[in-house]
Amino acid sequence: MKNILVTGGAGFIGSAFVRYMVNAYPHYTLVTFDKLTYAGNLDNLLPVKNASNHHFEQGDIADRESVQSVLEQHKIDTIVNFAAESHVDRSILEPEAFIRTDVFGVYTLLEVGRQVGIGRFVQVSTDEVYGDVHEGFSVETDSFLPNSPYAASKAGGEMMVRSYHVTYGMDTVITRGSNTYGPYQYPEKLVPFFITEAMDDKPLPLYGDGMQIRDWLYVDDHARGIDVALHKGKSGEAYNIAGEDLRHNIEVAKKMLSLLGKPESLLKHVPDREGHDRRYAMNADKLRGLGWERQMTFEEGLHNTVSWYKTNDWWWRKIKTGEYLDYYKKQYAARLAAAES
Ligand code: NAD
Ligand code: TYD
């Protein structure tokens, strides 16, 4: 392993992985390949701007020619695929882009990678493929019961990866991360959305009763988990990367408000997300068996995250314009109005 293509490396988790790998493995070359959708942001890669072992190429994983060209030009031997449409609420509004990138894009990367003869292919997936887990903790052999178009598209991508391992003998590893939070997360997901809205004293739309449960994982722990799976994972296997720290959404929201010194009256219960999964929970024993441990507690991680958004409003204020405002109107205006009436 020498030349690693990080697809989706300008997004939230991909950029954390790039920032980590560039320093942890100075003898590797990292090439970020990213379409720069609304969620891709070159500011996320500013910390590695001067790294001689990192390069950026703009491109679409569903476009065969550009994938082939980047693989050949940089003599890529390993792919770590973060590229995805990644937000459940957007998948409910407009599912098509999810099928294109999360299923067809994964197929394109696999197929071109196979023809060019790459080595390991790591697919970054999600706990959402397991669906709503009423009790207990998902293990890697559990069946898939995806409930949103996002979860279904990620499950479809995983199935393509599996088929390329079984049929063509491709060296593949899949990781399934739990809800991830930390610096540089696009402010549409719960944690950065609520922090940045609360900083401006805006109402926080909490879906339904706010008693849904998510399993929270700090972004650097997620990035290190992918590194462990990349280097030590067994070919053809999947690995859960779980924070194993389950919290109700309402508790997370109240903790963020308390860290910001803002009143709980900013919280507004709004009509629930359609098909909303109540609970995600995974068991991380298999990855722990390879030597991975979560390092960040939820309290510490949330504290760091709130401080980062407070200190770096230059990063998120320029995002909250244009496309973001259109999305905000489509997603939240009606829900917040319903909560008022
Ligand atoms: P993100 O939305 O912040 O970033 C996605 C990146 O992919 C962006 O930079 C975007 O420009 C790029 N991209 C999108 N379509 C592309 C295409 N067709 N070709 C090339 N690049 C494209 O997402 P994230 O939160 O960083 O998630 C990264 C990966 O981790 C995704 O695969 C997601 O399913 C998975 N995941 C996310 C979480 C989470 O809580 N955020 C948890 C588990 C797994
Ligand atoms: P999100 O960050 O979108 O991640 P996911 O849907 O992948 O779990 O949402 C986390 C939880 O927070 C989820 O149960 C939905 C809820 N949520 C709200 O209550 N209000 C919001 O405005 C958002 C974005 C999410």
Short mmCIF file of C-alpha atoms and ligand atoms in Angstrom, two decimals:
data_model
loop_
_atom_site.label_atom_id
_atom_site.label_comp_id
_atom_site.label_asym_id
_atom_site.label_seq_id
_atom_site.Cartn_x
_atom_site.Cartn_y
_atom_site.Cartn_z
CA MET A 1 0.00 0.00 0.00
CA LYS A 2 1.45 3.31 -1.08
CA ASN A 3 -0.91 5.51 -3.07
CA ILE A 4 -4.35 5.85 -1.48
CA LEU A 5 -7.35 7.41 -3.21
CA VAL A 6 -9.69 8.98 -0.66
CA THR A 7 -13.00 9.55 -2.41
CA GLY A 8 -15.23 12.10 -0.66
CA GLY A 9 -12.16 13.36 1.19
CA ALA A 10 -13.40 16.98 1.17
CA GLY A 11 -16.41 16.08 3.32
CA PHE A 12 -16.70 15.80 7.08
CA ILE A 13 -15.29 12.35 7.96
CA GLY A 14 -13.21 11.96 4.79
CA SER A 15 -11.31 15.17 5.51
CA ALA A 16 -10.68 14.09 9.12
CA PHE A 17 -9.27 10.84 7.72
CA VAL A 18 -7.04 12.73 5.26
CA ARG A 19 -5.79 15.16 7.93
CA TYR A 20 -4.98 12.19 10.18
CA MET A 21 -3.38 9.93 7.53
CA VAL A 22 -1.16 12.63 6.02
CA ASN A 23 0.64 12.97 9.35
CA ALA A 24 0.38 9.37 10.57
CA TYR A 25 1.81 7.91 7.32
CA PRO A 26 4.22 10.41 5.74
CA HIS A 27 5.49 7.65 3.41
CA TYR A 28 2.04 7.21 1.80
CA THR A 29 0.62 9.48 -0.87
CA LEU A 30 -3.00 10.49 -0.27
CA VAL A 31 -5.11 11.68 -3.20
CA THR A 32 -8.46 13.24 -2.37
CA PHE A 33 -11.01 12.75 -5.16
CA ASP A 34 -14.20 14.71 -4.56
CA LYS A 35 -17.05 16.08 -6.65
CA LEU A 36 -17.41 19.06 -4.29
CA THR A 37 -21.16 18.80 -3.90
CA TYR A 38 -22.87 21.17 -1.43
CA ALA A 39 -21.22 19.06 1.34
CA GLY A 40 -17.69 19.06 -0.07
CA ASN A 41 -15.51 21.92 1.12
CA LEU A 42 -11.86 22.63 0.37
CA ASP A 43 -11.64 24.60 3.64
CA ASN A 44 -11.77 21.19 5.36
CA LEU A 45 -8.40 20.40 3.77
CA LEU A 46 -6.69 23.72 4.60
CA PRO A 47 -4.69 22.08 7.42
CA VAL A 48 -3.00 19.81 4.84
CA LYS A 49 -2.57 22.52 2.20
CA ASN A 50 1.21 22.35 2.41
CA ALA A 51 1.56 18.60 2.85
CA SER A 52 3.75 17.23 0.08
CA ASN A 53 2.10 13.78 0.36
CA HIS A 54 -1.44 15.04 -0.38
CA HIS A 55 -3.08 15.97 -3.69
CA PHE A 56 -6.59 17.03 -4.57
CA GLU A 57 -8.48 16.11 -7.74
CA GLN A 58 -12.06 17.16 -8.41
CA GLY A 59 -14.24 14.41 -9.88
CA ASP A 60 -17.33 12.25 -9.64
CA ILE A 61 -17.13 8.61 -8.51
CA ALA A 62 -20.00 7.78 -10.88
CA ASP A 63 -18.00 9.05 -13.87
CA ARG A 64 -15.98 6.18 -15.28
CA GLU A 65 -13.49 8.28 -17.29
CA SER A 66 -12.49 10.55 -14.43
CA VAL A 67 -12.17 7.59 -12.04
CA GLN A 68 -9.95 5.75 -14.51
CA SER A 69 -7.84 8.82 -15.13
CA VAL A 70 -7.19 9.52 -11.43
CA LEU A 71 -6.39 5.86 -10.72
CA GLU A 72 -3.87 5.71 -13.55
CA GLN A 73 -2.36 9.15 -13.14
CA HIS A 74 -1.58 8.62 -9.45
CA LYS A 75 -0.83 4.87 -9.69
CA ILE A 76 -3.47 4.23 -7.03
CA ASP A 77 -3.25 0.87 -5.25
CA THR A 78 -5.87 1.43 -2.52
CA ILE A 79 -9.29 3.13 -2.43
CA VAL A 80 -11.08 4.33 0.70
CA ASN A 81 -14.56 5.41 -0.35
CA PHE A 82 -16.25 8.10 1.75
CA ALA A 83 -18.04 9.73 -1.20
CA ALA A 84 -21.78 9.68 -0.66
CA GLU A 85 -24.92 11.65 -0.37
CA SER A 86 -25.12 11.36 3.38
CA HIS A 87 -28.14 13.12 4.88
CA VAL A 88 -31.34 11.18 5.65
CA ASP A 89 -33.63 14.23 5.41
CA ARG A 90 -32.32 15.10 1.95
CA SER A 91 -32.83 11.48 0.86
CA ILE A 92 -36.50 11.81 1.79
CA LEU A 93 -36.86 14.99 -0.29
CA GLU A 94 -34.77 13.86 -3.30
CA PRO A 95 -33.69 10.20 -3.32
CA GLU A 96 -32.28 10.02 -6.84
CA ALA A 97 -28.86 11.52 -6.13
CA PHE A 98 -28.44 8.88 -3.41
CA ILE A 99 -28.96 6.00 -5.81
CA ARG A 100 -26.58 7.60 -8.31
CA THR A 101 -23.67 8.16 -5.92
CA ASP A 102 -24.17 5.63 -3.13
CA VAL A 103 -25.00 2.68 -5.40
CA PHE A 104 -23.95 3.44 -9.01
CA GLY A 105 -20.92 5.44 -7.85
CA VAL A 106 -19.72 2.55 -5.68
CA TYR A 107 -20.22 0.15 -8.59
CA THR A 108 -18.20 2.46 -10.88
CA LEU A 109 -15.31 2.69 -8.42
CA LEU A 110 -15.30 -1.09 -7.99
CA GLU A 111 -15.48 -1.85 -11.69
CA VAL A 112 -12.81 0.62 -12.79
CA GLY A 113 -10.69 -0.39 -9.80
CA ARG A 114 -10.97 -4.04 -10.83
CA GLN A 115 -10.00 -3.29 -14.43
CA VAL A 116 -7.03 -1.17 -13.40
CA GLY A 117 -6.05 -3.83 -10.84
CA ILE A 118 -6.08 -1.95 -7.53
CA GLY A 119 -5.46 -3.71 -4.22
CA ARG A 120 -7.63 -3.03 -1.18
CA PHE A 121 -11.02 -1.30 -1.44
CA VAL A 122 -12.50 0.08 1.79
CA GLN A 123 -16.17 1.05 1.73
CA VAL A 124 -17.21 3.46 4.47
CA SER A 125 -20.75 2.53 5.44
CA THR A 126 -23.16 3.18 8.28
CA ASP A 127 -25.11 1.62 11.15
CA GLU A 128 -28.27 2.76 9.35
CA VAL A 129 -28.13 -0.35 7.12
CA TYR A 130 -29.27 -2.41 10.15
CA GLY A 131 -32.42 -0.29 10.48
CA ASP A 132 -34.29 0.40 13.70
CA VAL A 133 -32.73 -1.62 16.53
CA HIS A 134 -35.37 -1.78 19.27
CA GLU A 135 -33.14 -3.59 21.71
CA GLY A 136 -29.65 -5.06 21.94
CA PHE A 137 -26.69 -4.18 19.75
CA SER A 138 -26.16 -4.92 16.06
CA VAL A 139 -23.31 -7.26 15.14
CA GLU A 140 -21.78 -7.48 11.70
CA THR A 141 -23.68 -10.63 10.70
CA ASP A 142 -27.12 -9.13 11.41
CA SER A 143 -29.44 -8.73 8.47
CA PHE A 144 -30.06 -5.40 6.74
CA LEU A 145 -33.39 -3.63 7.25
CA PRO A 146 -32.77 -0.11 5.89
CA ASN A 147 -35.68 2.29 6.28
CA SER A 148 -34.72 5.56 4.54
CA PRO A 149 -33.64 6.01 0.92
CA TYR A 150 -30.22 6.98 2.35
CA ALA A 151 -29.92 3.76 4.36
CA ALA A 152 -31.17 1.70 1.42
CA SER A 153 -28.64 3.29 -0.94
CA LYS A 154 -25.78 2.60 1.49
CA ALA A 155 -26.99 -1.01 1.87
CA GLY A 156 -27.02 -1.28 -1.94
CA GLY A 157 -23.45 0.02 -2.12
CA GLU A 158 -22.36 -2.57 0.44
CA MET A 159 -24.00 -5.34 -1.56
CA MET A 160 -22.02 -4.32 -4.64
CA VAL A 161 -18.79 -4.42 -2.60
CA ARG A 162 -19.64 -7.88 -1.30
CA SER A 163 -20.37 -9.14 -4.81
CA TYR A 164 -17.01 -7.86 -6.11
CA HIS A 165 -15.25 -9.70 -3.31
CA VAL A 166 -17.10 -12.97 -3.85
CA THR A 167 -17.26 -12.91 -7.65
CA TYR A 168 -13.97 -11.28 -8.64
CA GLY A 169 -11.91 -11.94 -5.54
CA MET A 170 -11.43 -8.23 -4.91
CA ASP A 171 -9.75 -7.35 -1.61
CA THR A 172 -12.54 -5.46 0.18
CA VAL A 173 -13.30 -4.27 3.69
CA ILE A 174 -16.47 -2.52 4.86
CA THR A 175 -16.75 -0.27 7.91
CA ARG A 176 -20.09 0.68 9.51
CA GLY A 177 -19.80 3.82 11.58
CA SER A 178 -22.30 5.15 14.08
CA ASN A 179 -23.55 8.77 14.29
CA THR A 180 -20.43 10.88 13.99
CA TYR A 181 -19.88 14.43 15.26
CA GLY A 182 -16.99 16.87 15.58
CA PRO A 183 -15.35 19.83 13.80
CA TYR A 184 -16.00 20.52 10.09
CA GLN A 185 -19.40 18.77 9.94
CA TYR A 186 -21.78 20.41 7.48
CA PRO A 187 -24.39 22.25 9.57
CA GLU A 188 -27.40 20.20 8.46
CA LYS A 189 -26.80 17.24 10.80
CA LEU A 190 -28.14 17.41 14.34
CA VAL A 191 -25.02 18.47 16.28
CA PRO A 192 -23.59 21.26 14.07
CA PHE A 193 -27.07 22.42 13.01
CA PHE A 194 -28.25 22.90 16.59
CA ILE A 195 -24.96 24.48 17.77
CA THR A 196 -24.85 27.05 14.96
CA GLU A 197 -28.59 27.86 15.13
CA ALA A 198 -28.46 28.24 18.92
CA MET A 199 -25.45 30.56 18.63
CA ASP A 200 -27.77 32.87 16.66
CA ASP A 201 -30.68 32.33 19.09
CA LYS A 202 -32.76 30.57 16.43
CA PRO A 203 -35.35 27.84 17.26
CA LEU A 204 -34.05 24.25 17.25
CA PRO A 205 -36.48 21.85 15.50
CA LEU A 206 -36.47 18.64 17.55
CA TYR A 207 -38.28 15.90 15.62
CA GLY A 208 -41.22 14.25 17.40
CA ASP A 209 -40.75 13.57 21.11
CA GLY A 210 -36.94 13.82 20.90
CA MET A 211 -36.63 10.37 22.52
CA GLN A 212 -34.93 8.74 19.52
CA ILE A 213 -31.61 7.15 20.42
CA ARG A 214 -28.34 7.48 18.51
CA ASP A 215 -24.89 6.01 19.23
CA TRP A 216 -22.40 8.91 19.20
CA LEU A 217 -18.85 8.64 17.87
CA TYR A 218 -16.24 11.41 17.75
CA VAL A 219 -14.93 11.99 14.24
CA ASP A 220 -11.26 11.31 15.04
CA ASP A 221 -12.21 7.98 16.64
CA HIS A 222 -14.10 7.15 13.45
CA ALA A 223 -11.09 8.08 11.28
CA ARG A 224 -8.76 5.90 13.37
CA GLY A 225 -11.25 3.04 13.16
CA ILE A 226 -11.12 3.19 9.37
CA ASP A 227 -7.32 3.21 9.51
CA VAL A 228 -7.38 0.04 11.65
CA ALA A 229 -9.83 -1.68 9.28
CA LEU A 230 -7.75 -0.58 6.27
CA HIS A 231 -4.50 -2.00 7.66
CA LYS A 232 -5.69 -4.94 9.75
CA GLY A 233 -9.16 -5.84 8.50
CA LYS A 234 -9.68 -9.26 6.97
CA SER A 235 -10.60 -9.27 3.30
CA GLY A 236 -14.33 -9.67 2.67
CA GLU A 237 -15.27 -8.67 6.23
CA ALA A 238 -17.30 -5.81 7.70
CA TYR A 239 -16.45 -3.97 10.95
CA ASN A 240 -18.72 -1.86 13.14
CA ILE A 241 -17.17 1.39 14.38
CA ALA A 242 -19.41 2.31 17.29
CA GLY A 243 -19.12 4.98 19.94
CA GLU A 244 -21.13 2.63 22.19
CA ASP A 245 -22.47 5.76 23.85
CA LEU A 246 -26.24 5.87 23.42
CA ARG A 247 -28.10 9.13 24.01
CA HIS A 248 -31.61 10.42 23.46
CA ASN A 249 -31.69 13.33 21.00
CA ILE A 250 -33.27 15.60 23.61
CA GLU A 251 -30.37 14.96 26.00
CA VAL A 252 -27.84 15.81 23.28
CA ALA A 253 -29.73 19.02 22.45
CA LYS A 254 -29.93 20.10 26.10
CA LYS A 255 -26.22 19.42 26.66
CA MET A 256 -25.31 21.59 23.68
CA LEU A 257 -27.53 24.42 24.92
CA SER A 258 -25.96 24.19 28.36
CA LEU A 259 -22.41 24.28 26.90
CA LEU A 260 -23.41 27.37 24.89
CA GLY A 261 -25.13 29.07 27.85
CA LYS A 262 -28.39 29.25 25.86
CA PRO A 263 -31.93 28.61 27.22
CA GLU A 264 -33.82 25.34 26.68
CA SER A 265 -36.74 27.46 25.44
CA LEU A 266 -34.96 27.45 22.03
CA LEU A 267 -36.01 23.79 21.64
CA LYS A 268 -39.18 23.32 19.56
CA HIS A 269 -40.83 19.94 19.14
CA VAL A 270 -41.78 19.76 15.45
CA PRO A 271 -43.56 17.09 13.33
CA ASP A 272 -41.43 13.95 13.14
CA ARG A 273 -39.20 12.84 10.24
CA GLU A 274 -41.01 10.36 7.98
CA GLY A 275 -39.94 6.73 8.65
CA HIS A 276 -37.78 7.94 11.55
CA ASP A 277 -35.69 5.15 13.11
CA ARG A 278 -36.08 5.17 16.89
CA ARG A 279 -32.80 3.60 17.89
CA TYR A 280 -29.38 2.70 16.49
CA ALA A 281 -26.94 0.68 18.57
CA MET A 282 -23.94 -1.38 17.51
CA ASN A 283 -21.42 -3.67 19.14
CA ALA A 284 -17.77 -2.82 18.35
CA ASP A 285 -16.09 -5.99 19.69
CA LYS A 286 -14.90 -7.12 16.27
CA LEU A 287 -12.91 -3.92 15.59
CA ARG A 288 -11.69 -3.87 19.18
CA GLY A 289 -10.28 -7.31 18.42
CA LEU A 290 -8.00 -5.59 15.86
CA GLY A 291 -6.75 -3.13 18.49
CA TRP A 292 -9.12 -0.16 18.06
CA GLU A 293 -10.46 1.66 21.11
CA ARG A 294 -12.68 4.70 21.30
CA GLN A 295 -10.60 7.51 22.85
CA MET A 296 -13.05 10.39 23.23
CA THR A 297 -15.92 10.42 25.73
CA PHE A 298 -19.14 12.04 24.59
CA GLU A 299 -18.87 14.83 27.18
CA GLU A 300 -15.33 15.74 26.13
CA GLY A 301 -16.12 15.40 22.42
CA LEU A 302 -19.21 17.59 22.61
CA HIS A 303 -17.28 20.19 24.59
CA ASN A 304 -14.53 20.24 21.91
CA THR A 305 -17.11 20.43 19.14
CA VAL A 306 -19.04 23.33 20.67
CA SER A 307 -15.74 25.21 21.23
CA TRP A 308 -14.68 24.58 17.64
CA TYR A 309 -17.91 25.99 16.15
CA LYS A 310 -17.69 28.99 18.50
CA THR A 311 -14.11 29.73 17.44
CA ASN A 312 -14.59 28.95 13.74
CA ASP A 313 -17.70 30.79 12.66
CA TRP A 314 -15.74 31.89 9.56
CA TRP A 315 -16.09 28.25 8.45
CA TRP A 316 -19.85 27.78 8.86
CA ARG A 317 -21.21 31.29 8.27
CA LYS A 318 -20.17 31.23 4.63
CA ILE A 319 -21.86 27.83 4.22
CA LYS A 320 -25.15 29.14 5.59
CA THR A 321 -26.04 31.07 2.43
CA GLY A 322 -27.47 30.19 -1.01
CA GLU A 323 -28.23 26.47 -1.34
CA TYR A 324 -28.25 26.05 2.41
CA LEU A 325 -31.02 28.61 2.86
CA ASP A 326 -33.14 26.98 0.12
CA TYR A 327 -32.76 23.65 1.89
CA TYR A 328 -33.60 25.21 5.26
CA LYS A 329 -36.86 26.56 3.80
CA LYS A 330 -37.84 23.20 2.31
CA GLN A 331 -36.93 21.20 5.38
CA TYR A 332 -37.75 23.34 8.40
CA ALA A 333 -40.10 26.22 7.56
CA ALA A 334 -43.24 24.06 7.51
CA ARG A 335 -42.19 22.00 10.53
CA LEU A 336 -41.45 25.09 12.63
CA ALA A 337 -44.68 26.76 11.50
CA ALA A 338 -46.62 23.63 12.50
CA ALA A 339 -44.96 23.74 15.92
CA GLU A 340 -46.04 27.38 16.38
CA SER A 341 -49.70 26.73 15.55
P1 NAD B 1 -20.39 14.46 3.89
O1 NAD B 1 -21.74 14.66 3.27
O2 NAD B 1 -19.86 15.48 4.84
O3 NAD B 1 -19.29 14.29 2.74
C1 NAD B 1 -19.52 13.58 1.57
C2 NAD B 1 -18.43 13.97 0.59
O4 NAD B 1 -18.60 13.19 -0.60
C3 NAD B 1 -18.48 15.44 0.16
O5 NAD B 1 -17.19 15.99 0.18
C4 NAD B 1 -19.04 15.39 -1.26
O6 NAD B 1 -18.59 16.46 -2.07
C5 NAD B 1 -18.50 14.06 -1.73
N1 NAD B 1 -19.29 13.46 -2.82
C6 NAD B 1 -20.64 13.32 -2.87
N2 NAD B 1 -21.00 12.74 -4.03
C7 NAD B 1 -19.84 12.50 -4.71
C8 NAD B 1 -19.56 11.90 -5.97
N3 NAD B 1 -20.53 11.44 -6.77
N4 NAD B 1 -18.27 11.79 -6.35
C9 NAD B 1 -17.27 12.26 -5.55
N5 NAD B 1 -17.48 12.86 -4.37
C10 NAD B 1 -18.77 12.98 -3.95
O7 NAD B 1 -20.47 13.03 4.55
P2 NAD B 1 -19.76 12.45 5.87
O8 NAD B 1 -20.64 12.70 7.02
O9 NAD B 1 -18.35 12.88 5.89
O10 NAD B 1 -19.84 10.89 5.53
C11 NAD B 1 -18.77 10.26 4.84
C12 NAD B 1 -19.11 8.80 4.66
O11 NAD B 1 -19.33 8.22 5.94
C13 NAD B 1 -20.40 8.56 3.87
O12 NAD B 1 -20.19 7.46 3.03
C14 NAD B 1 -21.43 8.26 4.93
O13 NAD B 1 -22.43 7.40 4.42
C15 NAD B 1 -20.58 7.57 5.99
N6 NAD B 1 -21.05 7.69 7.38
C16 NAD B 1 -21.38 8.93 7.90
C17 NAD B 1 -21.77 9.01 9.24
C18 NAD B 1 -22.12 10.33 9.89
O14 NAD B 1 -22.62 10.34 11.03
N7 NAD B 1 -21.85 11.48 9.27
C19 NAD B 1 -21.85 7.85 10.02
C20 NAD B 1 -21.51 6.61 9.44
C21 NAD B 1 -21.10 6.57 8.12
P1 TYD B 2 -28.94 13.38 11.86
O1 TYD B 2 -27.82 14.19 12.38
O2 TYD B 2 -29.66 13.83 10.63
O3 TYD B 2 -28.37 11.90 11.68
P2 TYD B 2 -29.16 10.51 11.36
O4 TYD B 2 -30.49 10.81 10.81
O5 TYD B 2 -28.26 9.93 10.35
O6 TYD B 2 -29.19 9.77 12.66
O7 TYD B 2 -30.02 13.23 13.01
C1 TYD B 2 -29.69 12.68 14.27
C2 TYD B 2 -30.97 12.58 15.05
O8 TYD B 2 -31.46 13.90 15.32
C3 TYD B 2 -32.09 11.87 14.30
O9 TYD B 2 -32.85 11.09 15.22
C4 TYD B 2 -32.94 13.00 13.75
C5 TYD B 2 -32.78 14.08 14.81
N1 TYD B 2 -32.87 15.47 14.29
C6 TYD B 2 -33.77 16.37 14.88
O10 TYD B 2 -34.51 16.04 15.82
N2 TYD B 2 -33.83 17.64 14.37
C7 TYD B 2 -33.05 18.05 13.35
O11 TYD B 2 -33.16 19.22 12.91
C8 TYD B 2 -32.11 17.13 12.77
C9 TYD B 2 -31.22 17.54 11.63
C10 TYD B 2 -32.05 15.85 13.29
#
